Amino acid sequence: MAVLLIKNGYVYDPINGVDGERMDIAVKDGKIVEDVDEREARVIDASGMVVMPGGVDIHAHIAGAEVNAGRLLRPEDHVKDVEPRTAITRAGVGYSIPSTFTTGYRYTRMGYTTVMNPSMPPLEARHTHEELSDTPIIDKASYPLLGDSWFVLEFLSKDMIEECAAFVAWMMWATRGYAIKIVNPGGLETWGFGGNVRDLNDEVPHFGITPREIVRGLCKVNKLLNLPHTIHVHTNNLGVPGNCETTLKTLMCVEDLAEDGERAIHITHCQFSAFLGDDWATMESGAPLIARYMNRHSHATIDMGQVIFTDTTTMTADGPFQYGLHLLSGNKWINHDVETETSSGIVPFRYRRTSRVHATQWCIAQELALLIEDPWKIYLTTDHPNGGPFTSYPRIVSWLMSVKAREEELKRMNRRAVKRSVLPTIDREYSLYEIAVITRAGPARALGLENKGHLGVGADADIAVYPLNPEEVDPSRDYKLVRRAFSRAAYTIKSGEIVAKDGEIVKAPDGKTYWVDVKVPEDLWEAVKSEIAEVWEDYYTVRFSNYPLTDHYLKISSPITRQARM
Amino acid sequence: MRVVKDVVCPFCGCLCDDLELEIEGREVKAVRNACAVGEAKFLHYGKHERTRPMIRKNGELVEVSLDEAIRKAAEILAEAKYPVLFGWSSTSCEAVRVGLQLAEEVGAIIDHCSSVCHGPSVLAIQEVGLAGFTLGQSRHRFDLIIYWGSNPLDSHFRHFERYSTFSEGRFRPSISRRSITQFLSTLAERRIKRVTRRLLIKEREEGFYFGARRAPSGPFKERDRKLIVVDVRRTRAAKMADFFLQVKPNTDYEIIQALRMLIRDMELDVDEVAGIPVEVLEELADILVNAKVGVLYFGVGLTMSKGKHRNIEAAISLVRDLNARAKFHILPMRGHYNVTGADVVITWTTGYPYAVDLTQGYPRYNPGETSTIDVLLRDDCDAFLCIASDPVAHFPRRAVENMLKHPLIAIDPVVSATTLVADVVIPSAFSGIEVGGTAYRMDHVPITLKKVFEPPEGYLPDEEILKRILAEVRRIKGKAAEALVPAGA
Amino acid sequence: MATITLTPKYSFTVPVYAPCISPDSFAGKTLKEIGELEVWEGNRRKKLKQLFDIKGKTADTPEEITIKLSGNLWKVRRIGEEMTAGKILIDGDAGLHLGVKMRGGTITVKGNADSWLGSQMRGGTIEVMGNAKDYVGGAYRGSGVGMRGGTIIVHGNAGYDVGEWMRGGFIKIMGNVGAYTGVHMQGGTILVQGDSEGRIGALMKGGKIVLMGKIDSILPSFTIQDLKKRTKVEGEAVEGPFYVFIGDLTEDGSGKLFISKKSNPHLSFYERLI
């Protein structure tokens, strides 16, 4: 293992309260250490550069059944963006749904080192992990979709929280999952018959349970299991005008489950869930409402879900939403319902500046990020590839850091949308410190990844060095330099090794896969196991013994052990 | 004797994972739960003639060491300017992953059996999408099942029982296993009735179509799940159907388009479509729009009839349109047990599912240009590697003739038409019996294959063979690169 | 005018990708520099001069350049890719993707052309004296964008899917065509002087297809609208009479099919619906 010394950089390490101080970072055996012998170390001269912990993405669809179906659907997306092989890297393609190897390289070039893959149908978990093991360099983890699993619905409808928790713990092991993902709770099961739920209190047919009970139930389960992350929620009515109300209700329904300052829920790609209005003609931003709520409460976190004006591919587990989008756009449509568990859909989509709705969506995400005062509550995402490819993160950084950059963008946008938005009146500009919060420290803390997102002694040596001199460059004025710097890290260091230099991959080691190994009381699990084993073959077309995957599917398995609070 | 449970059947796209084997020594004594083919696959597993490592020297295949065969294969590939690596659908995903590395290293086309079966389905999906599902949905929810150009009773034997017509699900409890036996016993009776009825009704054209039977008899009385079969001949599945539409060969497209018109409540200018009276199609359209949750399974009968991917495009569009009235799905009936897996692995690595050309260092894709049959018909390639497939027996004659003009490498556990005419033969272990690994069911559900026996001495897994070829190719290329560097540089 | 002549040095056995053979990439270069242009022969990176004898005179702008190719070019693909001006003359057969994404200038082929002739073309003219294969003026897989402008004239027959996803421009096939002419067509005009194998205009949303020869049947998703004596194609009158169909109704399309009445007496039953 290499010994590194990164000298004289401007260090931004929010978890340890370091705000642009010039200091050295020492690395040994893949970890940050107090000090190293300079004579033994490879010295990286970072003077005039920004040093941050490696980026942490809390929500990007990079692998698994639906991502791959998206790739298959879009040869026209790949043909315009190819990645030839080199002596070190494998060949691949972009653009909105890059192939696995390309995904790893492109994140690395941007200085990102940890990526969370947010929707894994448990039945197809093998697929997700096979792809992740072909996604080099970055560390990753996946969230199994559990909000519409029959077993979960049944346990919760009978108010059997502990049993449900034991089942979820088993699922985390069986699928090597990291957090509970809930997508349109109740809606996906209903979509099996072509329906959807419209309100938190709608009953899910055949199951006698409501979305509210699912969210609350799984929130309790999450707490019992002591999972590192909170429940990760894609709300009901996503992408529907007026859904701001649903989102606020969802946030409120778990308020009482959070004890002093503890977090209970993460609302993902919040932009898509912050629409006001009765229909598309009256649709407008609900971001100020959500921001006000977020500013007054501390039990929730969100991520942006910024849209980018480009041609991208939308994919979510929210089958009914995707069908609606297909009807709206007339574009090709893939649906994939997964028995007993979930559904998913894929529709290629182009966000246009000239569209009032799309321009409003762009504004909503910006408003959320700028109106929520505490950057530790909101994280930068595009819900890749739903709002746009992850390669556009540097642009979002530049918008957040510069009123001028936003104005440039607003100038070219649909006028009516801009007129109705509060965005032009906001003059907040993110500092580099705050950017470090929303792109690494914040997500790492929300995910409970103790060794990520900071540069304190003992942390994983995942480091990004950006060619940007904060003494010389004014991000507000020279936002283009900021964008360029964040697109191509001068150095990306992963587990103490230099993996990219000046935006070129110099080494492509394998990354780790995190999953949560929760210990639940043995007798509880035995009871639950016999209960589920009894009906398993009636529910699934795969045998119980063939369902869980083996460690063989993870290149570097990295379990995080937790003790359930039972 | 030992009993192995929950074994995965490495035969068709159904990938049944509930087989039980009774094993004595190296022999399978009994197979439970499997279909006839699955059973035979295990029972006769030891009786095949296995390949030996061989190289063609002076026109004759001579047995050599495994290392020599691998070295020869690597030499051929390293030298080739436009090699094709074909097969993949009957081996594990792990092998395909190494295959892709090899294709990148030598600069080859990688293609698999999709190219000659469901490739058109992929092209259609790329035009219009696909309303898919996993097979459990079929079992739990669907009340209308259509097989179009596919006869599962002869190709996917347990599809009926496990996933569709005869399966039992949470919301579809009306048919139990019990009723199957009952049904089969009444089959003969029903056939007699039908013949009598046909004589009475005197259908307009002899044997041309059957209308819906409005009052089904026997165990189907209370059932709420309908079966429709569309085919060019009256298959065994057709005989069980509630509604059978016999179409003339190569007229599927017209009929699907007519159905699409009818379900949109539009009138047709014509009285009959491809020889089928519009009233019959109206009857069928009625059943379609009155379903709650339906599915259309299509087979090679649709992908390979005239129009190919256009047929599938129309079928997918029909299903898409139906979603405005009911929940509807569509799924290709994939043949080989891991043809879906090959699709999946190649897609995540290169972005494209089959016919991927890596000759220029990055993936390019254009079936018709980069697909194996077209490459062979144009006589473009100059070396051919075939793994876990038998193209010599199945490809068009002209394609095979062109294939045989150039060096041919065959990796296969058993002797086949291809291994007999190959220039290099590399023996491998049986995937799914002697080697584990991952395979994908036709609905994209990944399942881990079980290793039941140790492979015999000298028979390596495909993955291992490919890794060795890859290492050898790298060695050869490394040497060539060294030779280019002037001495002392 | 400057003419550059390219002759293959040997008979190619594997595909040659030579998008650089176009007036645009030749313009402003000396013959030596042209010889250094990169092509792919199978999986080997080659220089143009390794595969072709290059002779003639160069010029500074593509407009002034005429490229003459002779010999067997059946394996040479993507000639004239994205060309904007100038001329390419091919004395023989041309391989796949001739004139793909072309924007201007002219390409003339004395022999036959392989599939995807003028695929995704935006302007200019391609004329093929022999036959063309499938996807004349077609789209890339899944993109839904075919030919958008320009003219393709084929003196012989053409294969399947002529004008697939066509959005503009004009295609004239003087011989017969395979099935699915104008499939997914959104705009533009196709004139077929020979017979069609069927399924003409499938899934079309707009545009116009004129068929002078025979066709067995019209897809059921089209409806008859009119019987017209003549129609105009590219400003010129074409004598009929024609049955005029509208479709494809399954795609809510309003494309028009003009089918010759004379060649298709078996379609006369439609007349009762007019």
PDB file of N, CA and C in Angstrom, chain A residues 338-394:
ATOM      1  N   VAL A 338     -42.234  -6.818 -10.915  1.00  0.00           N
ATOM      2  CA  VAL A 338     -41.550  -7.921 -10.259  1.00  0.00           C
ATOM      3  C   VAL A 338     -42.498  -8.557  -9.258  1.00  0.00           C
ATOM      4  N   GLU A 339     -42.704  -9.832  -9.423  1.00  0.00           N
ATOM      5  CA  GLU A 339     -43.675 -10.546  -8.615  1.00  0.00           C
ATOM      6  C   GLU A 339     -43.453 -10.329  -7.122  1.00  0.00           C
ATOM      7  N   THR A 340     -44.562 -10.151  -6.388  1.00  0.00           N
ATOM      8  CA  THR A 340     -44.541 -10.162  -4.939  1.00  0.00           C
ATOM      9  C   THR A 340     -43.778  -8.982  -4.338  1.00  0.00           C
ATOM     10  N   GLU A 341     -43.146  -8.156  -5.163  1.00  0.00           N
ATOM     11  CA  GLU A 341     -42.261  -7.152  -4.583  1.00  0.00           C
ATOM     12  C   GLU A 341     -42.459  -5.724  -5.091  1.00  0.00           C
ATOM     13  N   THR A 342     -42.373  -5.547  -6.393  1.00  0.00           N
ATOM     14  CA  THR A 342     -42.271  -4.173  -6.861  1.00  0.00           C
ATOM     15  C   THR A 342     -42.577  -4.101  -8.351  1.00  0.00           C
ATOM     16  N   SER A 343     -42.338  -2.941  -8.928  1.00  0.00           N
ATOM     17  CA  SER A 343     -42.493  -2.811 -10.368  1.00  0.00           C
ATOM     18  C   SER A 343     -41.410  -1.840 -10.821  1.00  0.00           C
ATOM     19  N   SER A 344     -41.369  -1.536 -12.097  1.00  0.00           N
ATOM     20  CA  SER A 344     -40.473  -0.484 -12.551  1.00  0.00           C
ATOM     21  C   SER A 344     -40.858  -0.077 -13.952  1.00  0.00           C
ATOM     22  N   GLY A 345     -40.369   1.079 -14.350  1.00  0.00           N
ATOM     23  CA  GLY A 345     -40.675   1.565 -15.687  1.00  0.00           C
ATOM     24  C   GLY A 345     -39.541   2.425 -16.199  1.00  0.00           C
ATOM     25  N   ILE A 346     -39.452   2.525 -17.514  1.00  0.00           N
ATOM     26  CA  ILE A 346     -38.399   3.313 -18.151  1.00  0.00           C
ATOM     27  C   ILE A 346     -38.983   4.068 -19.336  1.00  0.00           C
ATOM     28  N   VAL A 347     -38.703   5.352 -19.415  1.00  0.00           N
ATOM     29  CA  VAL A 347     -39.136   6.166 -20.546  1.00  0.00           C
ATOM     30  C   VAL A 347     -38.019   7.165 -20.875  1.00  0.00           C
ATOM     31  N   PRO A 348     -37.523   7.199 -22.115  1.00  0.00           N
ATOM     32  CA  PRO A 348     -36.571   8.251 -22.484  1.00  0.00           C
ATOM     33  C   PRO A 348     -37.280   9.597 -22.428  1.00  0.00           C
ATOM     34  N   PHE A 349     -36.548  10.611 -22.047  1.00  0.00           N
ATOM     35  CA  PHE A 349     -37.215  11.900 -21.855  1.00  0.00           C
ATOM     36  C   PHE A 349     -36.244  13.029 -22.135  1.00  0.00           C
ATOM     37  N   ARG A 350     -36.746  14.087 -22.762  1.00  0.00           N
ATOM     38  CA  ARG A 350     -35.919  15.267 -22.976  1.00  0.00           C
ATOM     39  C   ARG A 350     -36.496  16.431 -22.196  1.00  0.00           C
ATOM     40  N   TYR A 351     -35.680  17.008 -21.312  1.00  0.00           N
ATOM     41  CA  TYR A 351     -36.095  18.220 -20.608  1.00  0.00           C
ATOM     42  C   TYR A 351     -35.740  19.406 -21.480  1.00  0.00           C
ATOM     43  N   ARG A 352     -36.735  20.240 -21.731  1.00  0.00           N
ATOM     44  CA  ARG A 352     -36.531  21.376 -22.621  1.00  0.00           C
ATOM     45  C   ARG A 352     -36.600  22.682 -21.852  1.00  0.00           C
ATOM     46  N   ARG A 353     -35.689  23.560 -22.166  1.00  0.00           N
ATOM     47  CA  ARG A 353     -35.688  24.893 -21.562  1.00  0.00           C
ATOM     48  C   ARG A 353     -36.989  25.619 -21.847  1.00  0.00           C
ATOM     49  N   THR A 354     -37.530  25.377 -23.045  1.00  0.00           N
ATOM     50  CA  THR A 354     -38.689  26.137 -23.484  1.00  0.00           C
ATOM     51  C   THR A 354     -39.974  25.656 -22.827  1.00  0.00           C
ATOM     52  N   SER A 355     -39.934  24.499 -22.189  1.00  0.00           N
ATOM     53  CA  SER A 355     -41.145  23.994 -21.563  1.00  0.00           C
ATOM     54  C   SER A 355     -41.323  24.649 -20.196  1.00  0.00           C
ATOM     55  N   ARG A 356     -42.515  25.131 -19.923  1.00  0.00           N
ATOM     56  CA  ARG A 356     -42.744  25.787 -18.642  1.00  0.00           C
ATOM     57  C   ARG A 356     -42.592  24.790 -17.496  1.00  0.00           C
ATOM     58  N   VAL A 357     -43.142  23.586 -17.722  1.00  0.00           N
ATOM     59  CA  VAL A 357     -43.076  22.581 -16.656  1.00  0.00           C
ATOM     60  C   VAL A 357     -41.627  22.200 -16.358  1.00  0.00           C
ATOM     61  N   HIS A 358     -40.860  21.937 -17.404  1.00  0.00           N
ATOM     62  CA  HIS A 358     -39.476  21.509 -17.188  1.00  0.00           C
ATOM     63  C   HIS A 358     -38.659  22.625 -16.548  1.00  0.00           C
ATOM     64  N   ALA A 359     -38.890  23.847 -17.008  1.00  0.00           N
ATOM     65  CA  ALA A 359     -38.156  24.975 -16.436  1.00  0.00           C
ATOM     66  C   ALA A 359     -38.528  25.141 -14.967  1.00  0.00           C
ATOM     67  N   THR A 360     -39.807  24.956 -14.646  1.00  0.00           N
ATOM     68  CA  THR A 360     -40.228  25.032 -13.250  1.00  0.00           C
ATOM     69  C   THR A 360     -39.528  23.952 -12.426  1.00  0.00           C
ATOM     70  N   GLN A 361     -39.420  22.759 -13.009  1.00  0.00           N
ATOM     71  CA  GLN A 361     -38.743  21.681 -12.287  1.00  0.00           C
ATOM     72  C   GLN A 361     -37.296  22.049 -11.981  1.00  0.00           C
ATOM     73  N   TRP A 362     -36.659  22.670 -12.975  1.00  0.00           N
ATOM     74  CA  TRP A 362     -35.265  23.094 -12.775  1.00  0.00           C
ATOM     75  C   TRP A 362     -35.189  24.050 -11.581  1.00  0.00           C
ATOM     76  N   CYS A 363     -36.140  25.004 -11.570  1.00  0.00           N
ATOM     77  CA  CYS A 363     -36.155  25.993 -10.496  1.00  0.00           C
ATOM     78  C   CYS A 363     -36.426  25.354  -9.143  1.00  0.00           C
ATOM     79  N   ILE A 364     -37.345  24.372  -9.103  1.00  0.00           N
ATOM     80  CA  ILE A 364     -37.714  23.771  -7.818  1.00  0.00           C
ATOM     81  C   ILE A 364     -36.484  23.213  -7.108  1.00  0.00           C
ATOM     82  N   ALA A 365     -35.678  22.459  -7.873  1.00  0.00           N
ATOM     83  CA  ALA A 365     -34.516  21.828  -7.239  1.00  0.00           C
ATOM     84  C   ALA A 365     -33.557  22.888  -6.712  1.00  0.00           C
ATOM     85  N   GLN A 366     -33.360  23.951  -7.500  1.00  0.00           N
ATOM     86  CA  GLN A 366     -32.473  25.030  -7.055  1.00  0.00           C
ATOM     87  C   GLN A 366     -33.042  25.719  -5.815  1.00  0.00           C
ATOM     88  N   GLU A 367     -34.346  25.968  -5.834  1.00  0.00           N
ATOM     89  CA  GLU A 367     -34.981  26.623  -4.693  1.00  0.00           C
ATOM     90  C   GLU A 367     -34.829  25.788  -3.423  1.00  0.00           C
ATOM     91  N   LEU A 368     -35.026  24.467  -3.582  1.00  0.00           N
ATOM     92  CA  LEU A 368     -34.891  23.597  -2.407  1.00  0.00           C
ATOM     93  C   LEU A 368     -33.506  23.754  -1.804  1.00  0.00           C
ATOM     94  N   ALA A 369     -32.496  23.697  -2.691  1.00  0.00           N
ATOM     95  CA  ALA A 369     -31.123  23.755  -2.192  1.00  0.00           C
ATOM     96  C   ALA A 369     -30.801  25.107  -1.584  1.00  0.00           C
ATOM     97  N   LEU A 370     -31.426  26.153  -2.109  1.00  0.00           N
ATOM     98  CA  LEU A 370     -31.058  27.493  -1.648  1.00  0.00           C
ATOM     99  C   LEU A 370     -31.928  27.985  -0.495  1.00  0.00           C
ATOM    100  N   LEU A 371     -33.145  27.483  -0.385  1.00  0.00           N
ATOM    101  CA  LEU A 371     -34.041  27.944   0.676  1.00  0.00           C
ATOM    102  C   LEU A 371     -33.889  27.127   1.959  1.00  0.00           C
ATOM    103  N   ILE A 372     -33.450  25.888   1.831  1.00  0.00           N
ATOM    104  CA  ILE A 372     -33.206  25.114   3.048  1.00  0.00           C
ATOM    105  C   ILE A 372     -31.886  25.606   3.622  1.00  0.00           C
ATOM    106  N   GLU A 373     -31.968  26.144   4.821  1.00  0.00           N
ATOM    107  CA  GLU A 373     -30.807  26.867   5.348  1.00  0.00           C
ATOM    108  C   GLU A 373     -29.646  25.950   5.694  1.00  0.00           C
ATOM    109  N   ASP A 374     -29.976  24.795   6.256  1.00  0.00           N
ATOM    110  CA  ASP A 374     -28.931  23.910   6.741  1.00  0.00           C
ATOM    111  C   ASP A 374     -28.502  22.938   5.627  1.00  0.00           C
ATOM    112  N   PRO A 375     -27.283  23.092   5.088  1.00  0.00           N
ATOM    113  CA  PRO A 375     -26.884  22.205   3.992  1.00  0.00           C
ATOM    114  C   PRO A 375     -26.790  20.736   4.420  1.00  0.00           C
ATOM    115  N   TRP A 376     -26.770  20.470   5.700  1.00  0.00           N
ATOM    116  CA  TRP A 376     -26.699  19.069   6.152  1.00  0.00           C
ATOM    117  C   TRP A 376     -28.022  18.339   5.939  1.00  0.00           C
ATOM    118  N   LYS A 377     -29.044  19.076   5.506  1.00  0.00           N
ATOM    119  CA  LYS A 377     -30.350  18.432   5.308  1.00  0.00           C
ATOM    120  C   LYS A 377     -30.646  18.123   3.848  1.00  0.00           C
ATOM    121  N   ILE A 378     -29.840  18.628   2.948  1.00  0.00           N
ATOM    122  CA  ILE A 378     -30.131  18.414   1.522  1.00  0.00           C
ATOM    123  C   ILE A 378     -28.855  18.046   0.779  1.00  0.00           C
ATOM    124  N   TYR A 379     -28.960  17.115  -0.140  1.00  0.00           N
ATOM    125  CA  TYR A 379     -27.775  16.615  -0.832  1.00  0.00           C
ATOM    126  C   TYR A 379     -27.939  16.761  -2.334  1.00  0.00           C
ATOM    127  N   LEU A 380     -26.795  16.849  -2.985  1.00  0.00           N
ATOM    128  CA  LEU A 380     -26.825  17.085  -4.427  1.00  0.00           C
ATOM    129  C   LEU A 380     -27.051  15.769  -5.180  1.00  0.00           C
ATOM    130  N   THR A 381     -28.129  15.701  -5.961  1.00  0.00           N
ATOM    131  CA  THR A 381     -28.330  14.565  -6.869  1.00  0.00           C
ATOM    132  C   THR A 381     -29.096  15.053  -8.093  1.00  0.00           C
ATOM    133  N   THR A 382     -29.069  14.228  -9.126  1.00  0.00           N
ATOM    134  CA  THR A 382     -29.982  14.454 -10.243  1.00  0.00           C
ATOM    135  C   THR A 382     -30.946  13.276 -10.329  1.00  0.00           C
ATOM    136  N   ASP A 383     -30.877  12.402  -9.293  1.00  0.00           N
ATOM    137  CA  ASP A 383     -31.599  11.147  -9.395  1.00  0.00           C
ATOM    138  C   ASP A 383     -31.156  10.453 -10.690  1.00  0.00           C
ATOM    139  N   HIS A 384     -29.845  10.473 -10.915  1.00  0.00           N
ATOM    140  CA  HIS A 384     -29.287   9.918 -12.160  1.00  0.00           C
ATOM    141  C   HIS A 384     -29.969   8.625 -12.540  1.00  0.00           C
ATOM    142  N   PRO A 385     -30.423   8.401 -13.748  1.00  0.00           N
ATOM    143  CA  PRO A 385     -30.405   9.363 -14.848  1.00  0.00           C
ATOM    144  C   PRO A 385     -31.733  10.107 -15.021  1.00  0.00           C
ATOM    145  N   ASN A 386     -32.579  10.103 -13.992  1.00  0.00           N
ATOM    146  CA  ASN A 386     -33.930  10.645 -14.176  1.00  0.00           C
ATOM    147  C   ASN A 386     -33.967  12.141 -14.462  1.00  0.00           C
ATOM    148  N   GLY A 387     -33.175  12.901 -13.712  1.00  0.00           N
ATOM    149  CA  GLY A 387     -33.149  14.350 -13.963  1.00  0.00           C
ATOM    150  C   GLY A 387     -32.082  14.710 -14.970  1.00  0.00           C
ATOM    151  N   GLY A 388     -31.113  13.834 -15.131  1.00  0.00           N
ATOM    152  CA  GLY A 388     -29.994  14.054 -16.035  1.00  0.00           C
ATOM    153  C   GLY A 388     -28.861  13.154 -15.584  1.00  0.00           C
ATOM    154  N   PRO A 389     -27.856  12.955 -16.435  1.00  0.00           N
ATOM    155  CA  PRO A 389     -26.759  12.070 -16.054  1.00  0.00           C
ATOM    156  C   PRO A 389     -25.911  12.667 -14.930  1.00  0.00           C
ATOM    157  N   PHE A 390     -25.272  11.784 -14.150  1.00  0.00           N
ATOM    158  CA  PHE A 390     -24.480  12.264 -13.010  1.00  0.00           C
ATOM    159  C   PHE A 390     -23.309  13.127 -13.445  1.00  0.00           C
ATOM    160  N   THR A 391     -22.939  13.020 -14.714  1.00  0.00           N
ATOM    161  CA  THR A 391     -21.813  13.819 -15.193  1.00  0.00           C
ATOM    162  C   THR A 391     -22.145  15.322 -15.187  1.00  0.00           C
ATOM    163  N   SER A 392     -23.404  15.672 -14.922  1.00  0.00           N
ATOM    164  CA  SER A 392     -23.730  17.106 -14.868  1.00  0.00           C
ATOM    165  C   SER A 392     -23.621  17.685 -13.465  1.00  0.00           C
ATOM    166  N   TYR A 393     -23.153  16.905 -12.485  1.00  0.00           N
ATOM    167  CA  TYR A 393     -22.997  17.456 -11.127  1.00  0.00           C
ATOM    168  C   TYR A 393     -22.159  18.743 -11.100  1.00  0.00           C
ATOM    169  N   PRO A 394     -21.050  18.796 -11.846  1.00  0.00           N
ATOM    170  CA  PRO A 394     -20.251  20.035 -11.782  1.00  0.00           C
ATOM    171  C   PRO A 394     -21.044  21.274 -12.184  1.00  0.00           C
TER     172      PRO A 394
END
